[in-house]
Short mmCIF file of C-alpha atoms in Angstrom, two decimals:
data_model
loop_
_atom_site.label_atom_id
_atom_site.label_comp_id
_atom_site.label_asym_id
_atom_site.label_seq_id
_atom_site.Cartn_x
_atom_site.Cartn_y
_atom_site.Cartn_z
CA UNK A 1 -45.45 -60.58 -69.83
CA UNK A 2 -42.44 -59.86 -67.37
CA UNK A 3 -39.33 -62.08 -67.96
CA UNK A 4 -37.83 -63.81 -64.74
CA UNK A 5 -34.27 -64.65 -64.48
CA UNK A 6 -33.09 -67.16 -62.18
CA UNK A 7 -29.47 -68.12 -59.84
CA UNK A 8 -28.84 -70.87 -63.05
CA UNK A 9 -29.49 -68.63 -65.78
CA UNK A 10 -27.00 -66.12 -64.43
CA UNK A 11 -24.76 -68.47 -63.97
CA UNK A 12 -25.27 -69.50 -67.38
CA UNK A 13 -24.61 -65.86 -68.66
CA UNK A 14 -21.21 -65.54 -66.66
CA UNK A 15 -20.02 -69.03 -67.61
CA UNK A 16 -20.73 -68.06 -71.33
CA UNK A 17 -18.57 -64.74 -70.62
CA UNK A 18 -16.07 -66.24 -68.53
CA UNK A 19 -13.07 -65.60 -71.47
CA UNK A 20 -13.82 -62.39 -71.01
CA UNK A 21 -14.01 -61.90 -67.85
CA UNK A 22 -10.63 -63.75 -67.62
CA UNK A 23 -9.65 -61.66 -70.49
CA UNK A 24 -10.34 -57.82 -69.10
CA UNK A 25 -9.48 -59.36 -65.54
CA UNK A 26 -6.30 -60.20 -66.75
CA UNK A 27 -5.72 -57.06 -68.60
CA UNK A 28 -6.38 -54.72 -65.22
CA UNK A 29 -3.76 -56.57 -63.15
CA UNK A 30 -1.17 -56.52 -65.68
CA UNK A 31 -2.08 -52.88 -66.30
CA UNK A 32 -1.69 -51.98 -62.73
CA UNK A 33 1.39 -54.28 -62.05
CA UNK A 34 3.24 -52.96 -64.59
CA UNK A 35 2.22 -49.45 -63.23
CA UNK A 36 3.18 -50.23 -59.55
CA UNK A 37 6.42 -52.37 -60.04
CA UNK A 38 7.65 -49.93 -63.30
CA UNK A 39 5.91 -47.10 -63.48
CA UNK A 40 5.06 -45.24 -59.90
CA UNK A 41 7.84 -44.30 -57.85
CA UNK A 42 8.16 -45.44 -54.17
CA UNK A 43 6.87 -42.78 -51.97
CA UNK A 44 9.02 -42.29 -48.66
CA UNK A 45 7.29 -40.86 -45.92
CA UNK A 46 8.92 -38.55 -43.15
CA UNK A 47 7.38 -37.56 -39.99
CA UNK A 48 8.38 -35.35 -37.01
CA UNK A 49 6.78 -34.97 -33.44
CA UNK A 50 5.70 -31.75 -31.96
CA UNK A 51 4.97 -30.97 -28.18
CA UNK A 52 2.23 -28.04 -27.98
CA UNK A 53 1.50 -26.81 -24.64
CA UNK A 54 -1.63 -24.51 -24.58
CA UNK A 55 -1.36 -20.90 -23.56
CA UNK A 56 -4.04 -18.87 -22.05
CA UNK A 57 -5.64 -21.53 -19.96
CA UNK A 58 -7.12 -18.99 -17.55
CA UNK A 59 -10.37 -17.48 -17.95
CA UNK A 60 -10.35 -14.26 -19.95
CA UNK A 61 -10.80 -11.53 -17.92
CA UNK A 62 -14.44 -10.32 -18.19
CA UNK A 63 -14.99 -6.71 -16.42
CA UNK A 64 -14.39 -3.67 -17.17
CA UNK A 65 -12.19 -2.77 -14.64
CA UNK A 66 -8.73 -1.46 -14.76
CA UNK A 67 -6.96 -4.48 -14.04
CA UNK A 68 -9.12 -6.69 -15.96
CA UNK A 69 -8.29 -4.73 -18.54
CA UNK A 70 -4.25 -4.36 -18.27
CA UNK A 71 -4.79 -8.27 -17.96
CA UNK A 72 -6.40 -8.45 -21.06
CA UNK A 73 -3.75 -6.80 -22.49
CA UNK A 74 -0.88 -8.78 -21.04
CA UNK A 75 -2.23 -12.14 -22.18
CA UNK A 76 -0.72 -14.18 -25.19
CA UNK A 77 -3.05 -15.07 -27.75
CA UNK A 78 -5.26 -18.11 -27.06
CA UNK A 79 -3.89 -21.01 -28.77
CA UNK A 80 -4.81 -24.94 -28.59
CA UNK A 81 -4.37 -27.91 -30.22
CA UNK A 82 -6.96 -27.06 -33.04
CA UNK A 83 -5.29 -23.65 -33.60
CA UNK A 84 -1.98 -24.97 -33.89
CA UNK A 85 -3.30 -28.21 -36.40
CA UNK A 86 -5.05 -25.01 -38.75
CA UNK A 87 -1.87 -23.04 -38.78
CA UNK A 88 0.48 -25.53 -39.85
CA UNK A 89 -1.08 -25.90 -43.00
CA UNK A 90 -2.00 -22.10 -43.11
CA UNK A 91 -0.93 -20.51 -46.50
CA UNK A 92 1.46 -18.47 -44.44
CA UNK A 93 3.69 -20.98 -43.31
CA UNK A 94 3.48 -22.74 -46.64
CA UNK A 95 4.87 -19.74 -48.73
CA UNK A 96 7.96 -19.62 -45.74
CA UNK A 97 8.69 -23.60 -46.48
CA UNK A 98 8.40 -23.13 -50.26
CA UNK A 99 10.62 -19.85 -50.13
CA UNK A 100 13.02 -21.55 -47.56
CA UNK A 101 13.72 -24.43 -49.14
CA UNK A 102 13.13 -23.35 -52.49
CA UNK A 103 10.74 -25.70 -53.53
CA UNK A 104 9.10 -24.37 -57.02
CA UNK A 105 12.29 -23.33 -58.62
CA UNK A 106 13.76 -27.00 -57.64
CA UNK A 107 10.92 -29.37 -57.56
CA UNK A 108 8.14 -27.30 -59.08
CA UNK A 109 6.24 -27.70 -55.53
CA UNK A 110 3.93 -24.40 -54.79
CA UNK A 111 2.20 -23.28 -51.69
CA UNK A 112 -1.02 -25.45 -52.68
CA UNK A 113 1.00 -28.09 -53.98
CA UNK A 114 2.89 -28.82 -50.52
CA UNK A 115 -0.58 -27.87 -48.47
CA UNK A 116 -1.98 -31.19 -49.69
CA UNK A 117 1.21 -32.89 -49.23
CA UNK A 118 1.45 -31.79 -45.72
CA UNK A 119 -0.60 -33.94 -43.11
CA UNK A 120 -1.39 -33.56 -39.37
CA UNK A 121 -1.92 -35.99 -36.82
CA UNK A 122 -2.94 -35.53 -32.80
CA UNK A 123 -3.26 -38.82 -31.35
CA UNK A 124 -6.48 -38.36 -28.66
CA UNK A 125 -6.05 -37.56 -25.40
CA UNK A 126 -1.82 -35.97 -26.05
CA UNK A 127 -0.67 -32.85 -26.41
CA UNK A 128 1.43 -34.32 -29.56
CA UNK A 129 1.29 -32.94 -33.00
CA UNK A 130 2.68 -35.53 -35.79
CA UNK A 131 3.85 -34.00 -38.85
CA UNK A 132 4.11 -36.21 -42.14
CA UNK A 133 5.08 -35.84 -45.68
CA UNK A 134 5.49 -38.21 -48.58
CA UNK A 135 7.97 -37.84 -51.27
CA UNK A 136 9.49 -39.59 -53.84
CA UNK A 137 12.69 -37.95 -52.62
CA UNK A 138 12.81 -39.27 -48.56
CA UNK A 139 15.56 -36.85 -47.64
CA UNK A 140 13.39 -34.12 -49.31
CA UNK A 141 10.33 -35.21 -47.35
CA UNK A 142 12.68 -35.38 -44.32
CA UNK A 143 14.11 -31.60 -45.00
CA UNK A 144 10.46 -30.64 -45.36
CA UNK A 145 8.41 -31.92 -42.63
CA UNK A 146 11.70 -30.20 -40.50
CA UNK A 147 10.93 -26.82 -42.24
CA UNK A 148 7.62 -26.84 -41.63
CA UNK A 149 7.96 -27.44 -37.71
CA UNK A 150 10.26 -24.62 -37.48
CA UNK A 151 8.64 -22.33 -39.42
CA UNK A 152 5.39 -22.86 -37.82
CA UNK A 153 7.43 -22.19 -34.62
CA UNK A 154 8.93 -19.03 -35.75
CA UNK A 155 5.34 -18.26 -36.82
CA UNK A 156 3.83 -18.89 -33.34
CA UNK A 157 6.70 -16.87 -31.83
CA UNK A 158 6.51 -13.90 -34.00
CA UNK A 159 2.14 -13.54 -33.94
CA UNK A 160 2.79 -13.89 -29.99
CA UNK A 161 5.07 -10.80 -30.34
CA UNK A 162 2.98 -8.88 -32.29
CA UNK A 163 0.33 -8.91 -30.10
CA UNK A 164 2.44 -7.91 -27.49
CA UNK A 165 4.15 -5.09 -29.42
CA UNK A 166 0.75 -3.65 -29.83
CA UNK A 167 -0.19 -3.98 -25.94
CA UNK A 168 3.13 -2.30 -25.44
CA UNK A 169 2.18 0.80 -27.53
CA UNK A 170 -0.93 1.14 -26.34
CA UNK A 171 0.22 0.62 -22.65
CA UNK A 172 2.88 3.46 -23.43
CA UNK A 173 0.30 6.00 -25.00
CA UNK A 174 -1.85 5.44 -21.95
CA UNK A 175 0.63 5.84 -19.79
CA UNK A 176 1.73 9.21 -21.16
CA UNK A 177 -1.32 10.04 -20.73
CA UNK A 178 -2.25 9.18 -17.47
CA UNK A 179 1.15 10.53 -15.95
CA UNK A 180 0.05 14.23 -16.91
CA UNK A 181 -3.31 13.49 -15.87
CA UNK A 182 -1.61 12.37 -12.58
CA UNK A 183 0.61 15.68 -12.29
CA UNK A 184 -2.54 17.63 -12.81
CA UNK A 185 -4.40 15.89 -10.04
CA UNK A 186 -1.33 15.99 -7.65
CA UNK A 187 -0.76 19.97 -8.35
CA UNK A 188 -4.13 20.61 -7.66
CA UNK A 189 -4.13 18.18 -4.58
CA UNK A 190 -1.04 20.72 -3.52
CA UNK A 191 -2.81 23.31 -3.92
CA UNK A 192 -5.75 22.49 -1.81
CA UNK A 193 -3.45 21.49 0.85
CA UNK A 194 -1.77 24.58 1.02
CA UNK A 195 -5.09 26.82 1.47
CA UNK A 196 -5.30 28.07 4.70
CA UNK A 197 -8.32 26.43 7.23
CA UNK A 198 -7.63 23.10 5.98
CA UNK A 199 -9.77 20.16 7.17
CA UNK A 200 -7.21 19.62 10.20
CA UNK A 201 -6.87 23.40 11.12
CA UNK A 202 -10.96 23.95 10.97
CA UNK A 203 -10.97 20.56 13.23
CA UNK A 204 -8.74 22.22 15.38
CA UNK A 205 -10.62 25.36 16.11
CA UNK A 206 -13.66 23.53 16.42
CA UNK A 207 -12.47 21.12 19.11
CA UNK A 208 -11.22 24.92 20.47
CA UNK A 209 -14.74 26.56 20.40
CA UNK A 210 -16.45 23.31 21.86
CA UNK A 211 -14.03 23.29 24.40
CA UNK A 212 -14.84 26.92 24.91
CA UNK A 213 -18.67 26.47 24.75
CA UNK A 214 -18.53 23.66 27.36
CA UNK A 215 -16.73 26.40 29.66
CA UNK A 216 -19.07 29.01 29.10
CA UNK A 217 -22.18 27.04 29.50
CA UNK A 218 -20.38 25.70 32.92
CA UNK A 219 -20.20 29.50 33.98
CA UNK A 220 -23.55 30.16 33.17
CA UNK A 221 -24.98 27.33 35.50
CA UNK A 222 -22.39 28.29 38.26
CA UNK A 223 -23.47 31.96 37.53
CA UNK A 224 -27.29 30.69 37.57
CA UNK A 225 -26.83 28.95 41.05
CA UNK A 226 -25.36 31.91 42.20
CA UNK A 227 -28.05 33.93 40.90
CA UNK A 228 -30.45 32.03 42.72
CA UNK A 229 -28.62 31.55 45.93
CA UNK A 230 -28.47 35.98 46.18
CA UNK A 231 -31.85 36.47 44.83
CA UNK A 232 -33.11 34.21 47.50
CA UNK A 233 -30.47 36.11 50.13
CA UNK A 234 -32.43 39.27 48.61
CA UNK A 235 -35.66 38.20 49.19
CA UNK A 236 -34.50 37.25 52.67
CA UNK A 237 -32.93 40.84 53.50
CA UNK A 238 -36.18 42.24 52.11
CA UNK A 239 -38.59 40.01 54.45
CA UNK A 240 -36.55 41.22 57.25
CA UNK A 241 -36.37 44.82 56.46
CA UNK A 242 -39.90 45.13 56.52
CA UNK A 243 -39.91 43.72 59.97
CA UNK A 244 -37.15 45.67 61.20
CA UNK A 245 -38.22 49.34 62.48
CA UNK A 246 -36.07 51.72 61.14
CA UNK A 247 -35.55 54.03 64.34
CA UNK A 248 -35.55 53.45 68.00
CA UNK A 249 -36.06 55.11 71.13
CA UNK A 250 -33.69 54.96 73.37
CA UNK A 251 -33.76 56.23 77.90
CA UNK A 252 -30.51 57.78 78.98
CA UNK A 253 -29.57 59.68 82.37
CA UNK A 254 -29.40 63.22 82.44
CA UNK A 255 -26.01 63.23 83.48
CA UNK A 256 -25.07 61.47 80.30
CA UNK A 257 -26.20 64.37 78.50
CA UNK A 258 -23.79 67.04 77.43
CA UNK A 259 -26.95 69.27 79.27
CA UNK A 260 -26.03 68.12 82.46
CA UNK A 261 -22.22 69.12 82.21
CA UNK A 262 -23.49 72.98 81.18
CA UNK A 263 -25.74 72.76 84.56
CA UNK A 264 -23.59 71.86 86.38
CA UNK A 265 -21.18 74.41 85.43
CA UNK A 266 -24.47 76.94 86.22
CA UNK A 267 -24.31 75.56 89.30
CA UNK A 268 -27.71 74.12 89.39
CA UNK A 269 -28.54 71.62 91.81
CA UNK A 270 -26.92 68.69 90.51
CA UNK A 271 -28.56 65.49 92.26
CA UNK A 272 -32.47 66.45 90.48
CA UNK A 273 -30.53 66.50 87.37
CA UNK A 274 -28.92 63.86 87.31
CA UNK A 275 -32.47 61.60 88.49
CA UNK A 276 -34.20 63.14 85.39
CA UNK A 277 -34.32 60.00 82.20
CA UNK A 278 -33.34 61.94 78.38
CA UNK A 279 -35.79 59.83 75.68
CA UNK A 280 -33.45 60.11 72.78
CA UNK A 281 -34.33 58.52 68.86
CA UNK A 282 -31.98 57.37 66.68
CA UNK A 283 -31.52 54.78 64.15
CA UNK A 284 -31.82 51.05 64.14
CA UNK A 285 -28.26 49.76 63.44
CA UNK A 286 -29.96 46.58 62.36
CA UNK A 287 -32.21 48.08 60.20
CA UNK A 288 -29.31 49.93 58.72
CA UNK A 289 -26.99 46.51 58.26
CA UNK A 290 -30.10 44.99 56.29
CA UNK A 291 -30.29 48.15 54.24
CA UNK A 292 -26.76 47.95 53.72
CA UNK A 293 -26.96 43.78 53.21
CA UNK A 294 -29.97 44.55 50.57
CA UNK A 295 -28.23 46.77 48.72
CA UNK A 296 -25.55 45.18 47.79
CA UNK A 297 -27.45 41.49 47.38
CA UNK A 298 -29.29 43.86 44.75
CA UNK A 299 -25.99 44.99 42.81
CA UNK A 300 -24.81 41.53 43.24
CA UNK A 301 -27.62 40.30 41.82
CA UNK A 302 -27.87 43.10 39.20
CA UNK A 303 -23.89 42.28 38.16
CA UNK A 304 -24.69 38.51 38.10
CA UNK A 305 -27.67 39.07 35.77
CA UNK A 306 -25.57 41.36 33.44
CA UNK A 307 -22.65 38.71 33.36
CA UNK A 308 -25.46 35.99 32.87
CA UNK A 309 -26.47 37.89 30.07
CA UNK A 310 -23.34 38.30 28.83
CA UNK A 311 -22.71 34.87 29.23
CA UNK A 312 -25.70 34.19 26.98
CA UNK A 313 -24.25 36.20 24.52
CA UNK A 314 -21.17 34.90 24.29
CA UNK A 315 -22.92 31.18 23.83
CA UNK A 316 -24.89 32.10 21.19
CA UNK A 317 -22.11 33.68 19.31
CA UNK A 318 -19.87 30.85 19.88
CA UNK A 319 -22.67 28.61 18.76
CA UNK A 320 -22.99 30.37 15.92
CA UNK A 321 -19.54 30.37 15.31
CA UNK A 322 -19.48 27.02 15.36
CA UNK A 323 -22.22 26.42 12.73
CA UNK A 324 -20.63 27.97 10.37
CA UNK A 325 -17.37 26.37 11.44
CA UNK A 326 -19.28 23.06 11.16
CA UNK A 327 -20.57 23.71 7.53
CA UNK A 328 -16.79 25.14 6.03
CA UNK A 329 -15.53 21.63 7.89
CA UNK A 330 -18.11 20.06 6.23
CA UNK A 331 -17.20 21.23 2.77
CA UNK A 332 -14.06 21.17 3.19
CA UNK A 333 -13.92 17.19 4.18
CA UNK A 334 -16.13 16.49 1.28
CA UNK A 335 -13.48 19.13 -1.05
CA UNK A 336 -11.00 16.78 0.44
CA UNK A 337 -11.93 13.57 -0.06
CA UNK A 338 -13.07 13.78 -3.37
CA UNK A 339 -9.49 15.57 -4.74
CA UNK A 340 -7.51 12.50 -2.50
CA UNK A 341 -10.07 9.82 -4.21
CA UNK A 342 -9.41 11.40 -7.46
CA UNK A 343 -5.14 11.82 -6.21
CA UNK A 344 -5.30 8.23 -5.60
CA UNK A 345 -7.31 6.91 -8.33
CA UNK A 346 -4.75 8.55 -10.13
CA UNK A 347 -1.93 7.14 -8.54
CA UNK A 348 -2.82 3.91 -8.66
CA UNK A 349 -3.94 4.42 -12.33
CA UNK A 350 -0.58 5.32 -13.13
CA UNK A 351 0.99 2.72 -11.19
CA UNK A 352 -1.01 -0.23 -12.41
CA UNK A 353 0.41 0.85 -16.39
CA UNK A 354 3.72 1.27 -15.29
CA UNK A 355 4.09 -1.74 -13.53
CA UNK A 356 1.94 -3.79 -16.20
CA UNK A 357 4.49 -1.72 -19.19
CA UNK A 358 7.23 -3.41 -17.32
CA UNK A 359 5.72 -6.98 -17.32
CA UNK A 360 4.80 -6.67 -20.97
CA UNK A 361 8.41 -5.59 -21.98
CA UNK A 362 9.51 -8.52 -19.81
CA UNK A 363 7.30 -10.90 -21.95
CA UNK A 364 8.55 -9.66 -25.38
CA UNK A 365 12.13 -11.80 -24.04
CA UNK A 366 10.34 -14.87 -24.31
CA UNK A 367 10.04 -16.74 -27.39
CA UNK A 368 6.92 -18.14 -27.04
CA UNK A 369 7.11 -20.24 -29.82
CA UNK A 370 10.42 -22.35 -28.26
CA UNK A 371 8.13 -22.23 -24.76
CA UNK A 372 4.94 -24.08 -25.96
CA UNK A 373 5.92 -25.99 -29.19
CA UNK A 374 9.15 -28.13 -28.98
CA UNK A 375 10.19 -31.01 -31.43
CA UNK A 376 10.13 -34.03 -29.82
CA UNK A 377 11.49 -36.10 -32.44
CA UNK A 378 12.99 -34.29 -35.85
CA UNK A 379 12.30 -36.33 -39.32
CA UNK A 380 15.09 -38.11 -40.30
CA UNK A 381 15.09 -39.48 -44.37
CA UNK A 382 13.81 -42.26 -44.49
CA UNK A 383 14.73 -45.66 -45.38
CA UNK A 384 11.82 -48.21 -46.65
CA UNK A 385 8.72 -46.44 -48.96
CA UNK A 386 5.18 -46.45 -47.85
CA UNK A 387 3.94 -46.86 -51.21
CA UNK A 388 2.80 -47.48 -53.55
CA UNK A 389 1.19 -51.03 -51.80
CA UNK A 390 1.96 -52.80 -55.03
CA UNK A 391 -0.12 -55.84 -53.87
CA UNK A 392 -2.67 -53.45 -52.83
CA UNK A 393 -2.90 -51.73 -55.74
CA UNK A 394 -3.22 -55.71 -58.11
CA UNK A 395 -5.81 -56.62 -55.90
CA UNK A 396 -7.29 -53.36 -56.28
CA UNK A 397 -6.70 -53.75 -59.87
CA UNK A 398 -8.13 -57.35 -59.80
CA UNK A 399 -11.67 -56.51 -58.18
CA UNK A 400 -12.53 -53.54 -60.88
CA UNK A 401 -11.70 -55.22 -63.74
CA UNK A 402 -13.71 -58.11 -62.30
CA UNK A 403 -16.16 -55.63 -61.68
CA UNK A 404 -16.09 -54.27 -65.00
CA UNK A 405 -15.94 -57.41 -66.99
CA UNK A 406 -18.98 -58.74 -65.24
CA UNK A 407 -20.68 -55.89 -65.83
CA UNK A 408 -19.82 -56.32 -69.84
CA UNK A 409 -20.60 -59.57 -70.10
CA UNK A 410 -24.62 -58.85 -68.78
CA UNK A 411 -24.43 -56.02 -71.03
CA UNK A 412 -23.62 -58.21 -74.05
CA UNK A 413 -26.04 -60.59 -73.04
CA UNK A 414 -29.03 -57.26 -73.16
CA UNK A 415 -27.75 -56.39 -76.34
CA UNK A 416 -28.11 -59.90 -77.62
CA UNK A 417 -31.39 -60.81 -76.29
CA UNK A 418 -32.99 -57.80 -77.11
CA UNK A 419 -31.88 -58.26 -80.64
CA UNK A 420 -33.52 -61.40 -81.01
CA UNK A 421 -36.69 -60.73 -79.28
CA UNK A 422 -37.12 -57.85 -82.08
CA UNK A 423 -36.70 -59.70 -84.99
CA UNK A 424 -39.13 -62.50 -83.70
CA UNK A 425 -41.93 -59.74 -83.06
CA UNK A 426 -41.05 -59.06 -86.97
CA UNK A 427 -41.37 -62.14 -88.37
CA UNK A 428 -44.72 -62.83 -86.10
CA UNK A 429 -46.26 -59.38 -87.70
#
């Protein structure tokens, strides 16, 4: 059969209890007054304000090129708000405060010891770090909340440097070695410069031979008109030599004749002579001009063949010439460009570490950790505790031994029911 207890009986049980209650109620806040008002010691609490700017805001450079990566190099390391609240409390910085101040040999405070005495605050939406430490002593809280903010900026300053240190080593090893890669290019770029039919000499000649191919192949059409124009002169001389007889007959008088002189010497009558007509044949003076005119449109034409042919010769030598001309310009250009690519790659190469060596030494002047963390407002000791909250710490005190006497008095009441209820189920059996 289940038991039921109700709101009166309860009440019944705590007003039956209440001495007790009263009692262990009583007991708690005297405890705990006595402990706050006698026993704790007021805890002073210091606090400084830091001023953190973020470095490395940019995007990190993501190719592989060489700029990207000199960029890279050059950068601070990445640090925000959340990096700067972890290293504060870092172990690092704690073993600085502890040795600077010389904390365990005075106060017995270790690394760990003054990690969970350290707290950090960033109010949303600031770039302000708060800094706070409680201590019995408040100008020892004071001196160590001001330790901690400069060590942590020494600490910023001197990771920032080592970073940088190792950029500049690198950057100087590369450089090394990409000045003798860039002496080896730029003797070898010499070198190629200084061979004979360079890329402006074989340009040179060629412009030269085109020039003299367009000359030659002007001859041989002038030469080819010509050709035609005495060929068709020959042709012509020909035509009429065939229609020209090559003798003629000719009628003279008698007394022309040499004859007529030796008759008349003879004395032979004179006047019968000199009626008689002499039929004399000789050659055709025109016949003989268009002989003459043939044969030399035929040597003319024979010499302007031979120099046509010559001509011919001459153009296909040149154009030869030329190909080959063509193909060692060809080379040559491509020879060329690739060793001034590879003269400027290696310039530039060069240039980009020197110049990026020089910004790098430049940065190891800066103290980054003065730059992007300054103290706004330095802990001064200070005057009033923050604790203990005596009245705090009574009420505190009041509700748990409330608590606890309550919780007593039920248990009392258990024990006492639960006695009687046995000995009843005795008696009964």
């Amino acid at each position: 059969m289940e038991e039921e207890i109700t709101l009166r009986e309860l009440i019944e049980i705590l007003w039956k209890g209440k001495w007790l209650i009263i009692l262990i109620t009583s007991i708690a806040i005297f405890a705990s007054g006595i402990v706050s008002f006698f026993v704790l010691d007021p805890q002073y609490e210091a606090k400084s304000t830091l001023m953190v700017q973020q470095t490395n805001q940019r995007p990190t450079p993501q190719g592989n090129s060489l700029e990207d990566i000199l960029s890279s190099l050059s950068q601070y390391p990445s640090l925000t708000i959340d990096t700067y609240k972890t290293q504060i409390t870092s172990n690092t910085i704690m073993r600085r405060v502890v040795n600077e101040l010389d904390l365990e040999n005075k106060y017995g405070i270790n690394a760990r010891q003054l990690k969970s005495m350290v707290s950090i605050n960033v109010p949303n939406n600031t770039n302000l770090m708060e800094i706070k430490v409680q201590h019995a002593d408040p100008q020892l809280a004071a001196d160590i909340v001001n330790a901690v903010a400069r060590q942590f900026t020494e600490f910023v300053n001197e990771q920032s440097n080592k970073q940088i240190q190792k950029s500049v080593v690198y950057i100087e090893q590369q450089l090394q070695e990409e000045e003798r890669h860039y002496k080896e290019v730029e003797k070898e770029w010499k070198v190629f410069l200084q061979q004979p039919n360079g890329v402006d000499e074989l340009q040179k000649e060629i412009d030269a031979k085109l020039n003299q191919l367009t000359s030659f192949k002007t001859r041989l059409l002038e030469n080819q008109v010509e050709i035609e124009s005495n060929k068709a002169a020959y042709e012509k001389a020909v035509q009429q030599l065939a229609q020209t007889d090559e003798t003629v007959v000719t009628n003279s008088s008698l007394a022309n004749s040499p004859l007529f002189n030796e008759a008349a010497k003879s004395g032979e009558d004179l006047k019968v002579l000199s009626e008689l007509q002499l039929a004399e044949e000789q050659l055709n003076p025109v016949y003989t001009l268009l002989q003459k005119q043939k044969e030399s449109l035929a040597i003319d034409l024979q010499r302007l063949r031979a120099n046509q042919n010559s001509i011919e010769k001459q153009i296909s030598s040149l154009q030869k010439n030329l190909e080959e001309l063509q193909v060692q310009l060809v080379e040559k250009q491509l020879e060329h460009d690739r060793l001034s690519q590879k003269f400027n790659s290696a310039r530039e190469s060069y240039k980009a570490f020197l110049d990026k060596l020089n910004e790098v030494r430049l940065a190891t002047s800066v103290n980054v950790g003065e730059k992007n963390v300054m103290v706004v407002n330095e802990a001064i000791a200070p005057e009033e505790p923050v604790g203990p909250n005596k009245v705090l710490n009574v009420l505190i005190a009041a509700v748990v031994g409330g608590m606890l006497s309550v919780f007593l008095v039920f248990v009392r009441e258990y024990w006492k029911n639960s006695g009687i209820n046995s000995r009843e189920q005795h008696i009964e059996l």
